[in-house]
Amino acid sequence: MNIVDNFLPNRYKKELVEIIASHNFPWFYHDSMSYRGNDEVKKPSIVDKNIKETSQFVHFFMIDTGEFYCSDYWERLKPMFWLFADKTNIDYKKIVRCKANLILKDKDFKMGQYNFPHTDINEDNGKEYITALYYLIDSDGPTYVFDENLRNNSEPKSVHIKDKSEVTENRLIYFDAYQYHASSNPINHSRRIVINLLMEL
């Protein structure tokens, strides 16, 4: 996992906070954080006493996985990808997805617990991808990145923590999109807002 603090210029960061953290920004309810923790068709293979799957609210700015979709806010978010390329010297081929996740405080969530570990690419298709997570506001509920990787389509039975990042305003982290990772709910803050960038390399 790589970390870039003070990722966005202050003026751009402030603009995104004013838009996304406002009272009139459109969020859409999802009953699962990873789409695997509540999967009734294919039961997840990972068994871990620290997993606690919760719900979240999502806003898709853009998704391009066969059919293209973008929201009214996509043009405001697009410069994040250009800044990512400049600051990391990673030249992506294609933007696959950009979305924001809002997780609320959960009184039953305990320190050290995390949502269901998942990857941002569902199967190894031979291409390279990178995931970047941008923390819009200060919160708690760290992101966990695990040793396990989905390459060769092997689903692990358990996971082992490799890295952990605290939710610090204007911080961006990035890692291999085949890497298992998990969010966690805030305990001391009312909400946690993360912008997820997925790119093909």
mmCIF file of C-alpha atoms in Angstrom:
data_model
loop_
_atom_site.group_PDB
_atom_site.id
_atom_site.type_symbol
_atom_site.label_atom_id
_atom_site.label_comp_id
_atom_site.label_asym_id
_atom_site.label_seq_id
_atom_site.Cartn_x
_atom_site.Cartn_y
_atom_site.Cartn_z
ATOM 1 C CA MET A 1 0.000 0.000 0.000
ATOM 2 C CA ASN A 2 1.236 3.465 -0.915
ATOM 3 C CA ILE A 3 0.166 6.687 0.826
ATOM 4 C CA VAL A 4 0.030 10.229 -0.570
ATOM 5 C CA ASP A 5 -0.868 12.855 2.030
ATOM 6 C CA ASN A 6 -2.141 16.315 1.023
ATOM 7 C CA PHE A 7 -3.178 14.790 -2.285
ATOM 8 C CA LEU A 8 -5.466 17.509 -3.645
ATOM 9 C CA PRO A 9 -4.822 21.270 -3.820
ATOM 10 C CA ASN A 10 -6.714 23.029 -1.022
ATOM 11 C CA ARG A 11 -9.168 24.819 -3.292
ATOM 12 C CA TYR A 12 -10.145 21.637 -5.137
ATOM 13 C CA LYS A 13 -10.360 19.667 -1.882
ATOM 14 C CA LYS A 14 -12.651 22.313 -0.384
ATOM 15 C CA GLU A 15 -14.900 22.240 -3.455
ATOM 16 C CA LEU A 16 -15.313 18.458 -3.251
ATOM 17 C CA VAL A 17 -16.100 18.615 0.469
ATOM 18 C CA GLU A 18 -18.732 21.288 -0.164
ATOM 19 C CA ILE A 19 -20.360 19.105 -2.818
ATOM 20 C CA ILE A 20 -20.096 15.564 -1.459
ATOM 21 C CA ALA A 21 -20.375 16.225 2.285
ATOM 22 C CA SER A 22 -23.354 18.548 1.854
ATOM 23 C CA HIS A 23 -26.927 17.841 2.942
ATOM 24 C CA ASN A 24 -28.282 17.691 -0.609
ATOM 25 C CA PHE A 25 -25.792 15.292 -2.233
ATOM 26 C CA PRO A 26 -27.589 12.185 -3.611
ATOM 27 C CA TRP A 27 -26.644 8.934 -1.885
ATOM 28 C CA PHE A 28 -28.061 5.491 -2.671
ATOM 29 C CA TYR A 29 -28.476 2.718 -0.107
ATOM 30 C CA HIS A 30 -26.645 -0.610 -0.463
ATOM 31 C CA ASP A 31 -27.244 -3.321 2.122
ATOM 32 C CA SER A 32 -23.706 -4.683 1.833
ATOM 33 C CA MET A 33 -20.274 -3.120 1.852
ATOM 34 C CA SER A 34 -18.635 -5.608 -0.493
ATOM 35 C CA TYR A 35 -21.549 -7.354 -2.243
ATOM 36 C CA ARG A 36 -20.086 -10.610 -0.917
ATOM 37 C CA GLY A 37 -20.842 -10.494 2.790
ATOM 38 C CA ASN A 38 -24.572 -10.963 2.168
ATOM 39 C CA ASP A 39 -24.279 -13.110 -0.968
ATOM 40 C CA GLU A 40 -27.030 -15.752 -0.821
ATOM 41 C CA VAL A 41 -26.030 -17.393 -4.110
ATOM 42 C CA LYS A 42 -22.339 -18.039 -3.512
ATOM 43 C CA LYS A 43 -21.348 -18.167 0.106
ATOM 44 C CA PRO A 44 -18.060 -16.350 0.772
ATOM 45 C CA SER A 45 -15.074 -18.555 1.497
ATOM 46 C CA ILE A 46 -13.434 -16.263 4.059
ATOM 47 C CA VAL A 47 -14.138 -17.049 7.697
ATOM 48 C CA ASP A 48 -12.850 -14.480 10.186
ATOM 49 C CA LYS A 49 -14.150 -13.523 13.633
ATOM 50 C CA ASN A 50 -13.240 -9.855 12.963
ATOM 51 C CA ILE A 51 -15.599 -9.515 9.987
ATOM 52 C CA LYS A 52 -18.739 -7.478 10.600
ATOM 53 C CA GLU A 53 -20.593 -6.637 7.407
ATOM 54 C CA THR A 54 -22.711 -3.484 7.480
ATOM 55 C CA SER A 55 -24.614 -1.336 5.008
ATOM 56 C CA GLN A 56 -23.403 1.757 3.187
ATOM 57 C CA PHE A 57 -24.535 4.573 0.910
ATOM 58 C CA VAL A 58 -22.964 4.880 -2.550
ATOM 59 C CA HIS A 59 -22.814 7.441 -5.328
ATOM 60 C CA PHE A 60 -21.434 6.296 -8.686
ATOM 61 C CA PHE A 61 -19.739 9.192 -10.463
ATOM 62 C CA MET A 62 -18.728 7.029 -13.387
ATOM 63 C CA ILE A 63 -18.565 3.362 -14.348
ATOM 64 C CA ASP A 64 -17.341 1.817 -17.598
ATOM 65 C CA THR A 65 -17.675 -1.963 -17.506
ATOM 66 C CA GLY A 66 -19.273 -2.620 -20.886
ATOM 67 C CA GLU A 67 -21.888 0.100 -20.636
ATOM 68 C CA PHE A 68 -20.879 3.652 -19.744
ATOM 69 C CA TYR A 69 -22.637 5.606 -17.008
ATOM 70 C CA CYS A 70 -21.799 8.927 -15.388
ATOM 71 C CA SER A 71 -23.623 11.124 -12.906
ATOM 72 C CA ASP A 72 -24.065 14.887 -13.097
ATOM 73 C CA TYR A 73 -21.008 15.264 -10.842
ATOM 74 C CA TRP A 74 -18.526 13.260 -12.941
ATOM 75 C CA GLU A 75 -16.810 16.251 -14.555
ATOM 76 C CA ARG A 76 -15.974 17.593 -11.082
ATOM 77 C CA LEU A 77 -14.255 14.324 -10.164
ATOM 78 C CA LYS A 78 -12.324 13.642 -13.369
ATOM 79 C CA PRO A 79 -9.310 15.857 -12.417
ATOM 80 C CA MET A 80 -8.581 13.474 -9.533
ATOM 81 C CA PHE A 81 -7.368 10.907 -12.062
ATOM 82 C CA TRP A 82 -5.074 13.404 -13.774
ATOM 83 C CA LEU A 83 -3.624 14.402 -10.414
ATOM 84 C CA PHE A 84 -3.171 10.742 -9.519
ATOM 85 C CA ALA A 85 -1.096 10.173 -12.665
ATOM 86 C CA ASP A 86 1.006 13.293 -11.983
ATOM 87 C CA LYS A 87 1.671 12.586 -8.301
ATOM 88 C CA THR A 88 2.379 8.861 -8.596
ATOM 89 C CA ASN A 89 3.969 8.708 -12.079
ATOM 90 C CA ILE A 90 1.507 5.914 -12.871
ATOM 91 C CA ASP A 91 0.010 6.309 -16.341
ATOM 92 C CA TYR A 92 -3.318 4.488 -16.479
ATOM 93 C CA LYS A 93 -4.879 3.258 -19.746
ATOM 94 C CA LYS A 94 -8.532 3.493 -18.763
ATOM 95 C CA ILE A 95 -10.741 4.781 -15.976
ATOM 96 C CA VAL A 96 -12.956 1.858 -14.981
ATOM 97 C CA ARG A 97 -14.930 3.325 -12.093
ATOM 98 C CA CYS A 98 -15.227 6.250 -9.717
ATOM 99 C CA LYS A 99 -17.600 6.229 -6.763
ATOM 100 C CA ALA A 100 -18.039 7.615 -3.277
ATOM 101 C CA ASN A 101 -18.874 5.457 -0.252
ATOM 102 C CA LEU A 102 -20.543 6.796 2.873
ATOM 103 C CA ILE A 103 -20.391 4.615 5.986
ATOM 104 C CA LEU A 104 -22.200 5.667 9.140
ATOM 105 C CA LYS A 105 -21.269 5.164 12.763
ATOM 106 C CA ASP A 106 -22.375 1.785 14.075
ATOM 107 C CA LYS A 107 -22.716 1.474 17.866
ATOM 108 C CA ASP A 108 -22.100 -2.291 17.658
ATOM 109 C CA PHE A 109 -18.887 -1.979 15.633
ATOM 110 C CA LYS A 110 -15.767 -2.718 17.710
ATOM 111 C CA MET A 111 -12.161 -1.599 17.300
ATOM 112 C CA GLY A 112 -10.284 -4.100 15.134
ATOM 113 C CA GLN A 113 -13.364 -5.276 13.254
ATOM 114 C CA TYR A 114 -13.694 -4.730 9.508
ATOM 115 C CA ASN A 115 -16.237 -5.214 6.766
ATOM 116 C CA PHE A 116 -16.046 -8.184 4.440
ATOM 117 C CA PRO A 117 -12.630 -8.417 2.702
ATOM 118 C CA HIS A 118 -12.999 -8.052 -1.057
ATOM 119 C CA THR A 119 -11.196 -7.066 -4.228
ATOM 120 C CA ASP A 120 -12.229 -4.343 -6.676
ATOM 121 C CA ILE A 121 -11.766 -6.758 -9.597
ATOM 122 C CA ASN A 122 -13.886 -9.911 -9.350
ATOM 123 C CA GLU A 123 -11.666 -12.248 -11.352
ATOM 124 C CA ASP A 124 -8.159 -12.378 -12.784
ATOM 125 C CA ASN A 125 -8.633 -11.473 -16.458
ATOM 126 C CA GLY A 126 -4.919 -11.063 -17.184
ATOM 127 C CA LYS A 127 -5.036 -7.258 -17.068
ATOM 128 C CA GLU A 128 -3.484 -4.968 -14.479
ATOM 129 C CA TYR A 129 -5.585 -2.638 -12.332
ATOM 130 C CA ILE A 130 -4.969 -0.234 -9.505
ATOM 131 C CA THR A 131 -7.301 0.894 -6.737
ATOM 132 C CA ALA A 132 -6.970 4.305 -5.112
ATOM 133 C CA LEU A 133 -8.954 5.443 -2.069
ATOM 134 C CA TYR A 134 -9.253 9.110 -1.199
ATOM 135 C CA TYR A 135 -10.370 10.243 2.253
ATOM 136 C CA LEU A 136 -12.567 13.301 1.870
ATOM 137 C CA ILE A 137 -12.866 14.194 5.576
ATOM 138 C CA ASP A 138 -11.227 13.180 8.839
ATOM 139 C CA SER A 139 -12.845 10.157 10.440
ATOM 140 C CA ASP A 140 -11.983 6.842 12.012
ATOM 141 C CA GLY A 141 -12.644 3.393 10.653
ATOM 142 C CA PRO A 142 -9.316 2.483 9.038
ATOM 143 C CA THR A 143 -8.853 0.724 5.711
ATOM 144 C CA TYR A 144 -7.264 -2.706 5.997
ATOM 145 C CA VAL A 145 -5.176 -4.223 3.196
ATOM 146 C CA PHE A 146 -4.461 -7.940 3.437
ATOM 147 C CA ASP A 147 -1.669 -10.210 2.196
ATOM 148 C CA GLU A 148 -4.102 -12.234 0.098
ATOM 149 C CA ASN A 149 -4.527 -11.546 -3.617
ATOM 150 C CA LEU A 150 -7.113 -12.763 -6.147
ATOM 151 C CA ARG A 151 -4.641 -13.495 -8.932
ATOM 152 C CA ASN A 152 -5.272 -16.893 -10.545
ATOM 153 C CA ASN A 153 -8.850 -16.658 -9.200
ATOM 154 C CA SER A 154 -8.005 -18.264 -5.882
ATOM 155 C CA GLU A 155 -10.319 -17.217 -3.045
ATOM 156 C CA PRO A 156 -8.680 -17.386 0.384
ATOM 157 C CA LYS A 157 -10.171 -19.140 3.401
ATOM 158 C CA SER A 158 -8.730 -16.516 5.746
ATOM 159 C CA VAL A 159 -6.985 -13.154 5.541
ATOM 160 C CA HIS A 160 -3.948 -11.647 7.254
ATOM 161 C CA ILE A 161 -3.489 -7.904 7.739
ATOM 162 C CA LYS A 162 -0.602 -6.479 5.717
ATOM 163 C CA ASP A 163 -1.243 -2.714 6.039
ATOM 164 C CA LYS A 164 -3.690 -0.360 7.668
ATOM 165 C CA SER A 165 -4.416 3.298 6.881
ATOM 166 C CA GLU A 166 -6.169 5.763 9.135
ATOM 167 C CA VAL A 167 -8.855 7.996 7.621
ATOM 168 C CA THR A 168 -7.036 11.334 7.333
ATOM 169 C CA GLU A 169 -8.556 14.184 5.351
ATOM 170 C CA ASN A 170 -6.936 14.685 1.911
ATOM 171 C CA ARG A 171 -5.007 11.408 2.092
ATOM 172 C CA LEU A 172 -4.933 9.016 -0.861
ATOM 173 C CA ILE A 173 -3.824 5.411 -0.673
ATOM 174 C CA TYR A 174 -3.369 3.066 -3.625
ATOM 175 C CA PHE A 175 -2.627 -0.620 -4.181
ATOM 176 C CA ASP A 176 -3.100 -3.533 -6.605
ATOM 177 C CA ALA A 177 -6.844 -3.863 -7.309
ATOM 178 C CA TYR A 178 -6.545 -7.669 -6.985
ATOM 179 C CA GLN A 179 -5.503 -7.194 -3.350
ATOM 180 C CA TYR A 180 -8.035 -8.069 -0.682
ATOM 181 C CA HIS A 181 -8.967 -5.073 1.454
ATOM 182 C CA ALA A 182 -11.759 -3.925 3.745
ATOM 183 C CA SER A 183 -13.262 -0.778 5.167
ATOM 184 C CA SER A 184 -14.448 -0.396 8.748
ATOM 185 C CA ASN A 185 -17.176 1.658 10.348
ATOM 186 C CA PRO A 186 -16.386 4.801 12.316
ATOM 187 C CA ILE A 187 -16.708 4.503 16.078
ATOM 188 C CA ASN A 188 -15.942 8.066 17.187
ATOM 189 C CA HIS A 189 -17.131 10.018 14.124
ATOM 190 C CA SER A 190 -20.635 10.148 12.680
ATOM 191 C CA ARG A 191 -19.593 9.298 9.114
ATOM 192 C CA ARG A 192 -16.735 8.136 6.899
ATOM 193 C CA ILE A 193 -16.592 9.286 3.254
ATOM 194 C CA VAL A 194 -14.177 7.698 0.809
ATOM 195 C CA ILE A 195 -13.846 8.226 -2.953
ATOM 196 C CA ASN A 196 -12.871 5.050 -4.789
ATOM 197 C CA LEU A 197 -10.893 5.261 -8.044
ATOM 198 C CA LEU A 198 -10.351 2.158 -10.172
ATOM 199 C CA MET A 199 -8.039 2.218 -13.203
ATOM 200 C CA GLU A 200 -6.724 -0.230 -15.761
ATOM 201 C CA LEU A 201 -2.958 0.024 -16.246
#
